[in-house]
XYZ file of C-alpha atoms in Angstrom:
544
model
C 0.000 0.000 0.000
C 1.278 3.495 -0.725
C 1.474 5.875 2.150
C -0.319 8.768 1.137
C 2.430 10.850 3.604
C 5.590 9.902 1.732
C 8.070 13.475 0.979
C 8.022 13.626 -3.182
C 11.437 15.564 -2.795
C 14.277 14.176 -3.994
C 16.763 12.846 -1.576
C 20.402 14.568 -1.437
C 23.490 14.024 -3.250
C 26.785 13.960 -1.781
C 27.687 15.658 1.125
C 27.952 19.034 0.390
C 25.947 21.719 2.566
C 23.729 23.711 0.549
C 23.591 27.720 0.707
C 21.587 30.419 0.443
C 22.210 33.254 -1.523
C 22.483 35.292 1.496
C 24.621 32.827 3.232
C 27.410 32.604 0.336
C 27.431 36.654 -0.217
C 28.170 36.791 3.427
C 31.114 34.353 3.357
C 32.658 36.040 0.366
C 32.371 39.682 2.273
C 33.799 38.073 5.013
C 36.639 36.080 3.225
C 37.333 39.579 0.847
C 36.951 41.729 4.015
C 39.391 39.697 6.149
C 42.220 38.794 3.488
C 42.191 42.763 2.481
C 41.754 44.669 5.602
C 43.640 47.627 4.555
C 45.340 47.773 1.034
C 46.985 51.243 -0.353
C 45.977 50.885 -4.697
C 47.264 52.988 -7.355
C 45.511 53.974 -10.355
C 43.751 56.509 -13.083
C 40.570 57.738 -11.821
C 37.923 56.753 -14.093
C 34.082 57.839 -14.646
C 33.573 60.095 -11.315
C 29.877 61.065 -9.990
C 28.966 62.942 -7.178
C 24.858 62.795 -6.355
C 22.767 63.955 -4.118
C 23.482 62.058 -1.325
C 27.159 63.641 -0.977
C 29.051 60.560 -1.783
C 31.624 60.143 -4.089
C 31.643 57.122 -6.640
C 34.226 56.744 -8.983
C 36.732 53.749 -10.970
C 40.778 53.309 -10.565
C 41.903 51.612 -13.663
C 45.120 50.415 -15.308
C 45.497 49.811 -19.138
C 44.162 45.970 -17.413
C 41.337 46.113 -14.786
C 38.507 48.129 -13.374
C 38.063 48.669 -9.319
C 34.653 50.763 -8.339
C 36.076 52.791 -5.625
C 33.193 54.959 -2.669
C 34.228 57.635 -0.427
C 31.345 58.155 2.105
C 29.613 61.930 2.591
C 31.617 61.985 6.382
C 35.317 61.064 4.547
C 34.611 62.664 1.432
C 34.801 66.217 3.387
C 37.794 65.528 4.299
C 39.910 64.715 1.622
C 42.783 66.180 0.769
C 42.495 65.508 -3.172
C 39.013 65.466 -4.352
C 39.311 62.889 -7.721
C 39.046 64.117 -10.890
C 38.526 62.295 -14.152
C 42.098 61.331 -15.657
C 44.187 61.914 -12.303
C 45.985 58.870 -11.129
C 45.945 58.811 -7.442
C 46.904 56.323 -4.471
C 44.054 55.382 -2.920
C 44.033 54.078 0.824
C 41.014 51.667 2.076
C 39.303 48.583 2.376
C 38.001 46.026 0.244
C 34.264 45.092 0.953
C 31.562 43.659 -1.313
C 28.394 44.482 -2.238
C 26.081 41.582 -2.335
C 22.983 43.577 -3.997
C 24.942 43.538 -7.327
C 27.376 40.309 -6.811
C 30.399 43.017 -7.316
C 33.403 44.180 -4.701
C 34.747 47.521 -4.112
C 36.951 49.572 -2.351
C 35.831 51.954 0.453
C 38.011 54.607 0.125
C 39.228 56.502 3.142
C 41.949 58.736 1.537
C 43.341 59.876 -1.319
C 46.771 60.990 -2.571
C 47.731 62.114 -6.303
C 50.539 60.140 -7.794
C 50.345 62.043 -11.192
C 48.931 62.531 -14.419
C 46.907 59.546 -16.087
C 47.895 58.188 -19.305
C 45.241 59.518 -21.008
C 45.763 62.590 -19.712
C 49.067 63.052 -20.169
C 48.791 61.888 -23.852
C 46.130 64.640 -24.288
C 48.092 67.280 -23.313
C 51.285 65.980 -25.784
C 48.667 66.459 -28.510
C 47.379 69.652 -27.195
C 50.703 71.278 -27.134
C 51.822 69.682 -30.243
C 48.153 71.243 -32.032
C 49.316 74.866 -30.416
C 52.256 74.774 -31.855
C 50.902 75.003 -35.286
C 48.982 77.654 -34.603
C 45.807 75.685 -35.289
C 44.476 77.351 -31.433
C 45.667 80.877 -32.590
C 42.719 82.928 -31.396
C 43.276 85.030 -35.024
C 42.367 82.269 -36.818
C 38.984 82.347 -35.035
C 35.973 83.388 -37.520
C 33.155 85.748 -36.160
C 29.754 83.913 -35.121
C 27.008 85.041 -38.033
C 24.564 87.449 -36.011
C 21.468 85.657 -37.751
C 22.504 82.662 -40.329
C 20.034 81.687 -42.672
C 20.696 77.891 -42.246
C 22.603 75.803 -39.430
C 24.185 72.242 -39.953
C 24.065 70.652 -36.906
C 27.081 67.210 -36.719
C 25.741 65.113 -33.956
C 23.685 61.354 -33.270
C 19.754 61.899 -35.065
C 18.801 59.360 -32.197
C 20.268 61.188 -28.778
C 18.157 63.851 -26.649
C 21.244 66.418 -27.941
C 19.929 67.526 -31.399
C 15.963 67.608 -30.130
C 17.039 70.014 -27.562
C 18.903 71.897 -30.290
C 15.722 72.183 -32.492
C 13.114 72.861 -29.475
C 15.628 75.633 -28.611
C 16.336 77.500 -32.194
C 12.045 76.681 -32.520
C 11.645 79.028 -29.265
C 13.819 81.997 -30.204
C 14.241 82.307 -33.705
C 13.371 79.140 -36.216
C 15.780 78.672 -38.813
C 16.643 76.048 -41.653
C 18.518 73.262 -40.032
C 20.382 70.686 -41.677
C 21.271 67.188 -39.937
C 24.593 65.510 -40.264
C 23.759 61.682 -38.728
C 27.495 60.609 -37.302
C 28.285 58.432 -34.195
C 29.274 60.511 -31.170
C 31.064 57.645 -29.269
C 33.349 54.277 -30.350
C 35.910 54.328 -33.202
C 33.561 55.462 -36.158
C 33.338 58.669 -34.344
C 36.430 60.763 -35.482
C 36.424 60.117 -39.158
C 32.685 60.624 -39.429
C 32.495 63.754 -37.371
C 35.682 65.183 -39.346
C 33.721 63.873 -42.820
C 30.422 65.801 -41.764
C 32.439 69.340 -41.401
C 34.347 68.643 -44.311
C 31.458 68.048 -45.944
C 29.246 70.710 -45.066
C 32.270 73.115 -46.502
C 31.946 71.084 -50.040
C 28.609 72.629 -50.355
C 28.719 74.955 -53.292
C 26.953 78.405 -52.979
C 23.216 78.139 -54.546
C 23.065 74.349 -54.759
C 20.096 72.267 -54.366
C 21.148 71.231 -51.065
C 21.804 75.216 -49.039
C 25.385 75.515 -47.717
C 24.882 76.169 -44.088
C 25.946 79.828 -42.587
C 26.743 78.188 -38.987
C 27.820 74.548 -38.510
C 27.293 73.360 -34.420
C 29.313 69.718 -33.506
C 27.435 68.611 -30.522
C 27.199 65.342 -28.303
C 26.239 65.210 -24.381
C 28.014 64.542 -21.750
C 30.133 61.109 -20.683
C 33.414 59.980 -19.146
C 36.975 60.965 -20.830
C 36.803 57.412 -22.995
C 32.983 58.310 -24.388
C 34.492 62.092 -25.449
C 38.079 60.883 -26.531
C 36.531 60.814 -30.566
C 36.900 64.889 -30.304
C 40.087 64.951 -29.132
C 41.604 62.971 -32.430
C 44.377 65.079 -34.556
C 41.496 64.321 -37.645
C 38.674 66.144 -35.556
C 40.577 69.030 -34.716
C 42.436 69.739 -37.615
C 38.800 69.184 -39.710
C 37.329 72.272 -37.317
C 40.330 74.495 -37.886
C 39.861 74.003 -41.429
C 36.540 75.073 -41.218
C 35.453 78.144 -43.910
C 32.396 78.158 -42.171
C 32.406 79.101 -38.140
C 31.568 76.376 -35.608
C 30.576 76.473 -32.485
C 31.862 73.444 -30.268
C 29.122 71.806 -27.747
C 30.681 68.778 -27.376
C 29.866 67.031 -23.339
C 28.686 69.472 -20.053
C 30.172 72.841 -18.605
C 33.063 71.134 -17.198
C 34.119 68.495 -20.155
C 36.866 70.259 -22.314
C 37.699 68.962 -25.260
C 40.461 69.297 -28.361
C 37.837 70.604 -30.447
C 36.982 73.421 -28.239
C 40.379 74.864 -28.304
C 39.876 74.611 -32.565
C 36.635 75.994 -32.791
C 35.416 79.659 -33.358
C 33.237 79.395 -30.375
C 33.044 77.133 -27.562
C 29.469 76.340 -25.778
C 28.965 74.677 -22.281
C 26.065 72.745 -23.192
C 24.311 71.891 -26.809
C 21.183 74.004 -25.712
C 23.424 76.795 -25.056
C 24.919 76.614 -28.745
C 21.626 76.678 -30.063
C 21.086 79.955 -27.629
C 24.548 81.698 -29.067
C 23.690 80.361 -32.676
C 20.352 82.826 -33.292
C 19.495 85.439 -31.282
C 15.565 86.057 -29.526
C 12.750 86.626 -32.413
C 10.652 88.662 -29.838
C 13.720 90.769 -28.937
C 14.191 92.068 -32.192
C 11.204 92.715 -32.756
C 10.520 94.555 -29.488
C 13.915 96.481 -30.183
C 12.853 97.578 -33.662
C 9.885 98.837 -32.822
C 11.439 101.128 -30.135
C 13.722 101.825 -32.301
C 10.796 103.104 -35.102
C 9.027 104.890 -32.029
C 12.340 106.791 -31.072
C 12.754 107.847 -34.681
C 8.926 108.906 -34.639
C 9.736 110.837 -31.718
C 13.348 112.524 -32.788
C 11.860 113.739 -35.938
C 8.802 115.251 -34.748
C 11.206 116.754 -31.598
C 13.082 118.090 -34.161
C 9.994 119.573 -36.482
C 8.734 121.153 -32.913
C 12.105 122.801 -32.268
C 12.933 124.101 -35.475
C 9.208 125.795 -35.405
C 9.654 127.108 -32.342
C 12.957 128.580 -33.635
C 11.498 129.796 -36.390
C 8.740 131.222 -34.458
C 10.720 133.166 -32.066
C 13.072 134.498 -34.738
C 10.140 136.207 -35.945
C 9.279 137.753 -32.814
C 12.575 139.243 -32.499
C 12.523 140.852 -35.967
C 11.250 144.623 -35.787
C 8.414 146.087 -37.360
C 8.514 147.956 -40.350
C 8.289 151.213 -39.477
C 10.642 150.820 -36.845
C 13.009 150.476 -39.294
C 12.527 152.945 -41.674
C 10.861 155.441 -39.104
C 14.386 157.211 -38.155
C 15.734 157.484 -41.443
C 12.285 159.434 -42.338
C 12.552 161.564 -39.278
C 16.244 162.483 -40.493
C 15.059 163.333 -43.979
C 12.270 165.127 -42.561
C 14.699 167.361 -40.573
C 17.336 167.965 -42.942
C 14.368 169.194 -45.649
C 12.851 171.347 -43.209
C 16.360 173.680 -42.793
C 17.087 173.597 -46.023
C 14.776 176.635 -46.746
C 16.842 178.555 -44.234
C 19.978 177.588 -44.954
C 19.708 178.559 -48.349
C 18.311 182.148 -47.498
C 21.194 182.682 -45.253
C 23.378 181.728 -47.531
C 21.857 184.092 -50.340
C 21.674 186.635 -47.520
C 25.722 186.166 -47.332
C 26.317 186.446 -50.926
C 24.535 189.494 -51.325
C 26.059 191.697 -48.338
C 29.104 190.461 -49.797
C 28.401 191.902 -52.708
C 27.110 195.144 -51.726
C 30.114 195.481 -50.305
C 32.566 194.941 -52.663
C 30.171 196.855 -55.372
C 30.645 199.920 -52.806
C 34.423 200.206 -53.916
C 33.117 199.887 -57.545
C 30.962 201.746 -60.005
C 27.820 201.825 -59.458
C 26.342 200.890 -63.099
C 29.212 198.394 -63.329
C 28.594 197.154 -59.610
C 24.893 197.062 -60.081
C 24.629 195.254 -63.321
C 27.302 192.653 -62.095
C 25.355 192.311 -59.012
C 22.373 191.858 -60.882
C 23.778 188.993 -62.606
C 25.552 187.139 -59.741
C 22.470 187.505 -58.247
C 19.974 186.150 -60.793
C 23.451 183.641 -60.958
C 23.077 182.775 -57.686
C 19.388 182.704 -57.802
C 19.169 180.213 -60.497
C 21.956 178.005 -58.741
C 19.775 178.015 -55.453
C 16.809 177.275 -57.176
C 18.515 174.370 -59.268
C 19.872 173.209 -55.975
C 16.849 173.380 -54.262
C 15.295 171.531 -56.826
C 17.377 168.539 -56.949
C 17.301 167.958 -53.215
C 13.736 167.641 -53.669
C 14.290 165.196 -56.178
C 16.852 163.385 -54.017
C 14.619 163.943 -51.306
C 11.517 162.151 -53.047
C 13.699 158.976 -54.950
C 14.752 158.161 -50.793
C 11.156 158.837 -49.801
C 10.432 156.381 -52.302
C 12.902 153.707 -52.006
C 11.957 153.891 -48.341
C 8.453 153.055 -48.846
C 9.049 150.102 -51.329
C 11.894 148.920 -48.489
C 8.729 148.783 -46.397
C 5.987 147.884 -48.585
C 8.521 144.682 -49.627
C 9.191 143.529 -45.736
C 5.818 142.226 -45.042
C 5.539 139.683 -47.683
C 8.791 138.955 -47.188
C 8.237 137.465 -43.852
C 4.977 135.972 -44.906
C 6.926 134.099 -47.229
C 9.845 132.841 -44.815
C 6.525 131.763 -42.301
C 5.448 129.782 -45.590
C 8.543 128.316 -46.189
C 9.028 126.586 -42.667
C 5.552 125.551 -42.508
C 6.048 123.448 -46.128
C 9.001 122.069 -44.860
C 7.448 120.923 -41.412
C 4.756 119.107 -43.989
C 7.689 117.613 -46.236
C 9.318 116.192 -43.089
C 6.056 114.759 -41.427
C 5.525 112.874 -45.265
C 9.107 111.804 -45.381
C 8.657 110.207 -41.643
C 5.205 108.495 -42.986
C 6.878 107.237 -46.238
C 9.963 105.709 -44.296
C 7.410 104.037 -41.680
C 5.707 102.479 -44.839
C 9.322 101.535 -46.609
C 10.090 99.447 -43.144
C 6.633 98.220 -42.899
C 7.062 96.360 -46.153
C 10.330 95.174 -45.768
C 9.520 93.448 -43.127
C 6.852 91.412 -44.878
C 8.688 90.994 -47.895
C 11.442 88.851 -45.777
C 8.701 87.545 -43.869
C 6.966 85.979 -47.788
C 10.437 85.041 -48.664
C 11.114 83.009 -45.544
C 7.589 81.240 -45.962
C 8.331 80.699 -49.262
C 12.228 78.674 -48.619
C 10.506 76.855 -46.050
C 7.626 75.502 -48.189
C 9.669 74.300 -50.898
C 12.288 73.155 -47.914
C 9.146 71.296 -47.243
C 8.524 69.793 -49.851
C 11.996 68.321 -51.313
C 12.154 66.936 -47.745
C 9.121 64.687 -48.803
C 9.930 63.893 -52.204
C 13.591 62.698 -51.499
C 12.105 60.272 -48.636
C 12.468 56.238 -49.187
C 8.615 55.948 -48.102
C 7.904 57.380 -51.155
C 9.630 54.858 -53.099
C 7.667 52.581 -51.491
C 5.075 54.158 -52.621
C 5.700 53.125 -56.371
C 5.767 49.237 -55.649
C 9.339 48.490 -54.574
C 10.303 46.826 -51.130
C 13.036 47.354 -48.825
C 14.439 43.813 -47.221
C 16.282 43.235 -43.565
C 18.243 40.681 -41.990
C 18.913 41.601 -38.165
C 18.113 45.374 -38.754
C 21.000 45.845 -41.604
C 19.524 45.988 -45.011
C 20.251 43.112 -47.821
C 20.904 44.536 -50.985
C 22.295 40.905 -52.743
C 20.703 37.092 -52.678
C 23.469 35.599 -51.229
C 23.236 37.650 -48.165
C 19.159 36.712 -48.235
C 20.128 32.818 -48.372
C 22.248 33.337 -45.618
C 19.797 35.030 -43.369
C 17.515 32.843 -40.699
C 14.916 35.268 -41.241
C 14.026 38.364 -43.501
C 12.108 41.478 -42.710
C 10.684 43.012 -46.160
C 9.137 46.905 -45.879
C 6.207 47.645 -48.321
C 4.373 50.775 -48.475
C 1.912 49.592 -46.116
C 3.498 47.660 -43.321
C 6.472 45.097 -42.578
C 6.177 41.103 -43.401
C 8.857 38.549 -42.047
C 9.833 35.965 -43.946
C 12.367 32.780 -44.029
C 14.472 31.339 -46.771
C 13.060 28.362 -48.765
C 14.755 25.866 -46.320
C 13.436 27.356 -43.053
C 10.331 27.422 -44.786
C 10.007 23.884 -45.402
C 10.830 23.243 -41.612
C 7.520 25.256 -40.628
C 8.410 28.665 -39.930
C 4.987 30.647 -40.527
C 5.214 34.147 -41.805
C 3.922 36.699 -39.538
C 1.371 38.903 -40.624
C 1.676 42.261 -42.303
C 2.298 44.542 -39.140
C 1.412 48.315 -40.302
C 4.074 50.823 -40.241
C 3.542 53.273 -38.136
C 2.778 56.638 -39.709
C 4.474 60.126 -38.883
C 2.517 62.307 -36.566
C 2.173 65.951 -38.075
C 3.187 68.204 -35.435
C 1.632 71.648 -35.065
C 3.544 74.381 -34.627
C 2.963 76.338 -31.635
C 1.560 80.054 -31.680
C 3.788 82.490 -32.159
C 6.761 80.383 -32.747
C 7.494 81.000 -36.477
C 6.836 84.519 -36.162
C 6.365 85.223 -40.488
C 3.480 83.057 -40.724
C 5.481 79.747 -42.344
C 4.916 76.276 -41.548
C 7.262 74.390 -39.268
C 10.059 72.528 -39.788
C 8.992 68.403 -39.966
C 11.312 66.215 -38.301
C 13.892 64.392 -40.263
C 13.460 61.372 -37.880
C-alpha cells in the first residue's frame, strides 16, 4: 500500500551543505573583508559622480582592470584631493563587497595624487603639439554670423542632444537646419564627425542642397573614454579648417575637449549653442519697434524745435516802421532847414556883394550884381530843386523797403511751414518703406521653407515605397544581394503599407509561418505652436 504521507522531494546528493544566496554573499564579504583589511591601490581615476546624497563614486583603472572605488559623505569632506577624471591617485582603504549587485569595491578613506593619467598626459602631448601650429591661434577664429540663414548641426539623429537643439532655435528664432547623422562615441566617431564638417564646406553656394551659414558639432556629456573621438588630430584639424564658423558643444560645462580649443566658439552645453547660434525673435522685434518709435519721436522733436525757432526768430525781428521810421525823421529834418539855410546863404552872398560893389561903379557894380544875383538865384533854385528830387527817390525807395518787408516774412513763415509738412511725409513714407520690408522677408522666408518642405518629402524612401518596390532586412542591416538573403535565418521586407517577415526556402520547409503584415507606423504631423514662427510659415517636420 502506498502511504499517502511519503516526501516527493528528492533525496540529497553527496555531502555538500547547501547555501543560500544570502549565506554565500556573506562568506565572500567576510573572506574579501578579512584577506584585504587595509590595502593602499594605485591607479587613473575613471568615470567620477557625485549625487545627491554627498558621496563620491568613482573607478581606478590600469590599461588591465577596473576597481569601483566609494568615499562616504563623512570622509569625502575631508579629503585632501578630491578625484578628478584622468588623475591617477593612491588610494588608501578597504576592500568590501556588495552583495545587492554580486560586485566588490573599495571603500576609500583617503586619497593621494601620484600624477597625471595616461590619457591625460597623452592629451596634453597632442594639445601642445596642435598649439604649436597655430591651429588654437585665437586670429584664426571666424566671427559667429549674427542671424545665419541655415545651421548644420554634426551630432547622433537618435540622442536627446539635437531635439534640444531644435526645441531651442524653434523658441527663439526658427531657422533652416540641416542634420549631419554621425556616431558621437566608439571608433567610427572621429572620421565621421571630421567627414560631416568637411562636408558641409563642399557645399557649393546656390546648390540644391543650401550651404549652411553656422555649422554646431554637438554630443552630451560622458566619461573621458565616451568624449576621446573629439580629441583625435582628424577632428581638430577638420574644425580648424573650417570656412564656415563652428561652435563646439561637445559634453557638459566642465568636459573640455580638443575641439573646443579649434573651434570659433566654444558652448557649455548643446542648448546653449543653439542659444549663441540665433538670437531672440521677440527681442528684435521689441527692439525695432522702439527703435521706429524713437525715430517717430526725434523727428517730430526736431519739427517742434525748429518751429519754435522759427517762431521766435520772428518775434525778435522789428516792425517795419521801426526800421525805416528814423531814417524818415532824419530826412524830414534835414528838408525842413534847407529853406533857411539857403536864405542865409543868399543873404551872405549878397552883403558880400554890396560890399565889394561899394568900392566899384555903381552901373558896373549894379549890373554885375544883378547877374551874380539872378546867378546865384538860379543856382539856389537848381539846388533846391534837386534835393527835392533826391529827397523824393529816398522817400520812395523807403516806402518800397517797407511795402517789400511784409511779404517777405509771410513768405519765410510759408517756407518753414512746407518744410514741417515735407518732413512729417518723409517720416510716414519711411514708416511704410520698413513696414514692407519686413513682410517681404517675412513671404520670402515662408516661401524657402515651403519648398524646404517639400523636397524633404519627395527625397524620402517611403515614397519609393510608394511606387511598388520593397526594402528587405536581416537583423536590422539591409540586404541589398541574394546571397546575403540565403544566408539570413529570417528576412524582414518593408512595403508601403506595413512590414512582413519571412524565411528562406529551407526554413520554410521546416515550418516557420510568416507573420502577418504589421502596419508601419505613420508620422505624426506636429503643429507648430503660436507664435513660434513669427512670419506666418509652416514648421520645420522632423527628419526622424
Amino acid at each position: 500500500m502506498m502511504d499517502m504521507f511519503e516526501d516527493d522531494a528528492p533525496a540529497p546528493q553527496g555531502n555538500q551543505p547547501e547555501y543560500t544566496v544570502s549565506e554565500l554573499s556573506g562568506a565572500v564579504k567576510r573572506v574579501i573583508e578579512g584577506e584585504f583589511g587595509l590595502v593602499r591601490v594605485r591607479g587613473e581615476v575613471g568615470r567620477v559622480s557625485r549625487p545627491a546624497s554627498g558621496h563620491l563614486y568613482y573607478d581606478l583603472k590600469d590599461d588591465r582592470s577596473v576597481i569601483a572605488a566609494i568615499t562616504w559623505k563623512g570622509q569625502a569632506a575631508r579629503l585632501t584631493v578630491r578625484p578628478e577624471e584622468g588623475m591617477e591617485v593612491v588610494a588608501t582603504g578597504r576592500m568590501t563587497t556588495f552583495p545587492g549587485q554580486s560586485k566588490y569595491q573599495l571603500i576609500v578613506d583617503d586619497l593621494a595624487p601620484a600624477g597625471a593619467g595616461a590619457l591625460m598626459a597623452m592629451l596634453e602631448k597632442r594639445r601642445a603639439a596642435l598649439q604649436a601650429e597655430g591651429l588654437f591661434d585665437p586670429a584664426r577664429k571666424k566671427p559667429i554670423p549674427y542671424l545665419p540663414r541655415v545651421i548644420g548641426v554634426i551630432t547622433s539623429p537618435s540622442g536627446a542632444v539635437i531635439r534640444d537643439i531644435l526645441h531651442r532655435l524653434r523658441d527663439r528664432f526658427p531657422r533652416h537646419v540641416l542634420i549631419w547623422p554621425v556616431a558621437v562615441q566608439g571608433e567610427r566617431c572621429a572620421p565621421e564627425v571630421a567627414a560631416a564638417i568637411r562636408g558641409f564646406n563642399a557645399l557649393p553656394e546656390g546648390g540644391p542642397i543650401p550651404r549652411p551659414d553656422l555649422l554646431i558639432v554637438a554630443r552630451g556629456g560622458g566619461s573621458l573614454e565616451d568624449l576621446w573621438g573629439f580629441n583625435e588630430e582628424i577632428v581638430v584639424r577638420a574644425a580648424a579648417e573650417s570656412r564656415i564658423p563652428l561652435i563646439s558643444a561637445v559634453g557638459h560645462e566642465t568636459d573640455t575637449t580638443l575641439i573646443d580649443h579649434a573651434a570659433d566658439l566654444r558652448a557649455p552645453t548643446p542648448t546653449a549653442a543653439a542659444e549663441l547660434a540665433v538670437p531672440v525673435r521677440a527681442d528684435l522685434i521689441a527692439t525695432l519697434s522702439a527703435l521706429s518709435a524713437r525715430l517717430a519721436r526725434g523727428t517730430l522733436s526736431a519739427l517742434d524745435r525748429r518751429r519754435q525757432r522759427l517762431a521766435d526768430l520772428s518775434r525778435a525781428l522789428p516792425r517795419p516802421e521801426a526800421l525805416t521810421g528814423q531814417a524818415a525823421q532824419r530826412l524830414d529834418h534835414a528838408a525842413g532847414r534847407l529853406g533857411g539855410a539857403l536864405g542865409l546863404t543868399v543873404a551872405r552872398r549878397r552883403t558880400a556883394f554890396e560890399r565889394a560893389a561899394a568900392r566899384m561903379q555903381p552901373d558896373l557894380l549894379l549890373r554885375s550884381l544883378d547877374r551874380r544875383q539872378a546867378a546865384l538865384m538860379r543856382l539856389a533854385e537848381a539846388a533846391e530843386s534837386r534835393l527835392h528830387r533826391r529827397l523824393d527817390r529816398q522817400r520812395a525807395a523807403f516806402q518800397n523797403w517797407a511795402s517789400r518787408l511784409d511779404p517777405a516774412l509771410a513768405r519765410l513763415l510759408s517756407d518753414a511751414a512746407r518744410r514741417t509738412v515735407e518732413g512729417q511725409g518723409r517720416l510716414n513714407t519711411l514708416s511704410e518703406r520698413l513696414e514692407a520690408a519686413t513682410d517681404r522677408r517675412a513671404r520670402r522666408g515662408e516661401e524657402r521653407l515651403v519648398a524646404a518642405a517639400r523636397l524633404l518629402d519627395g527625397l524620402g524612401y517611403e515614397q519609393t515605397l510608394k511606387r511598388g518596390f520593397a526594402v528587405v532586412r536581416a537583423g536590422g542591416h539591409v540586404v541589398t544581394t541574394a546571397s546575403a538573403a540565403g544566408a539570413a535565418p529570417h528576412l524582414e521586407i518593408q512595403f508601403q503599407d506595413g512590414r512582413v517577415e519571412v524565411a528562406p526556402a529551407d526554413a520554410a520547409a521546416a515550418g516557420s509561418a510568416p507573420r502577418a503584415a504589421e502596419p508601419a507606423p505613420r508620422p505624426v504631423a506636429r503643429k507648430p505652436k503660436e507664435g513660434s514662427q513669427g512670419g506666418g510659415g509652416p514648421e520645420q517636420g522632423s527628419l526622424f
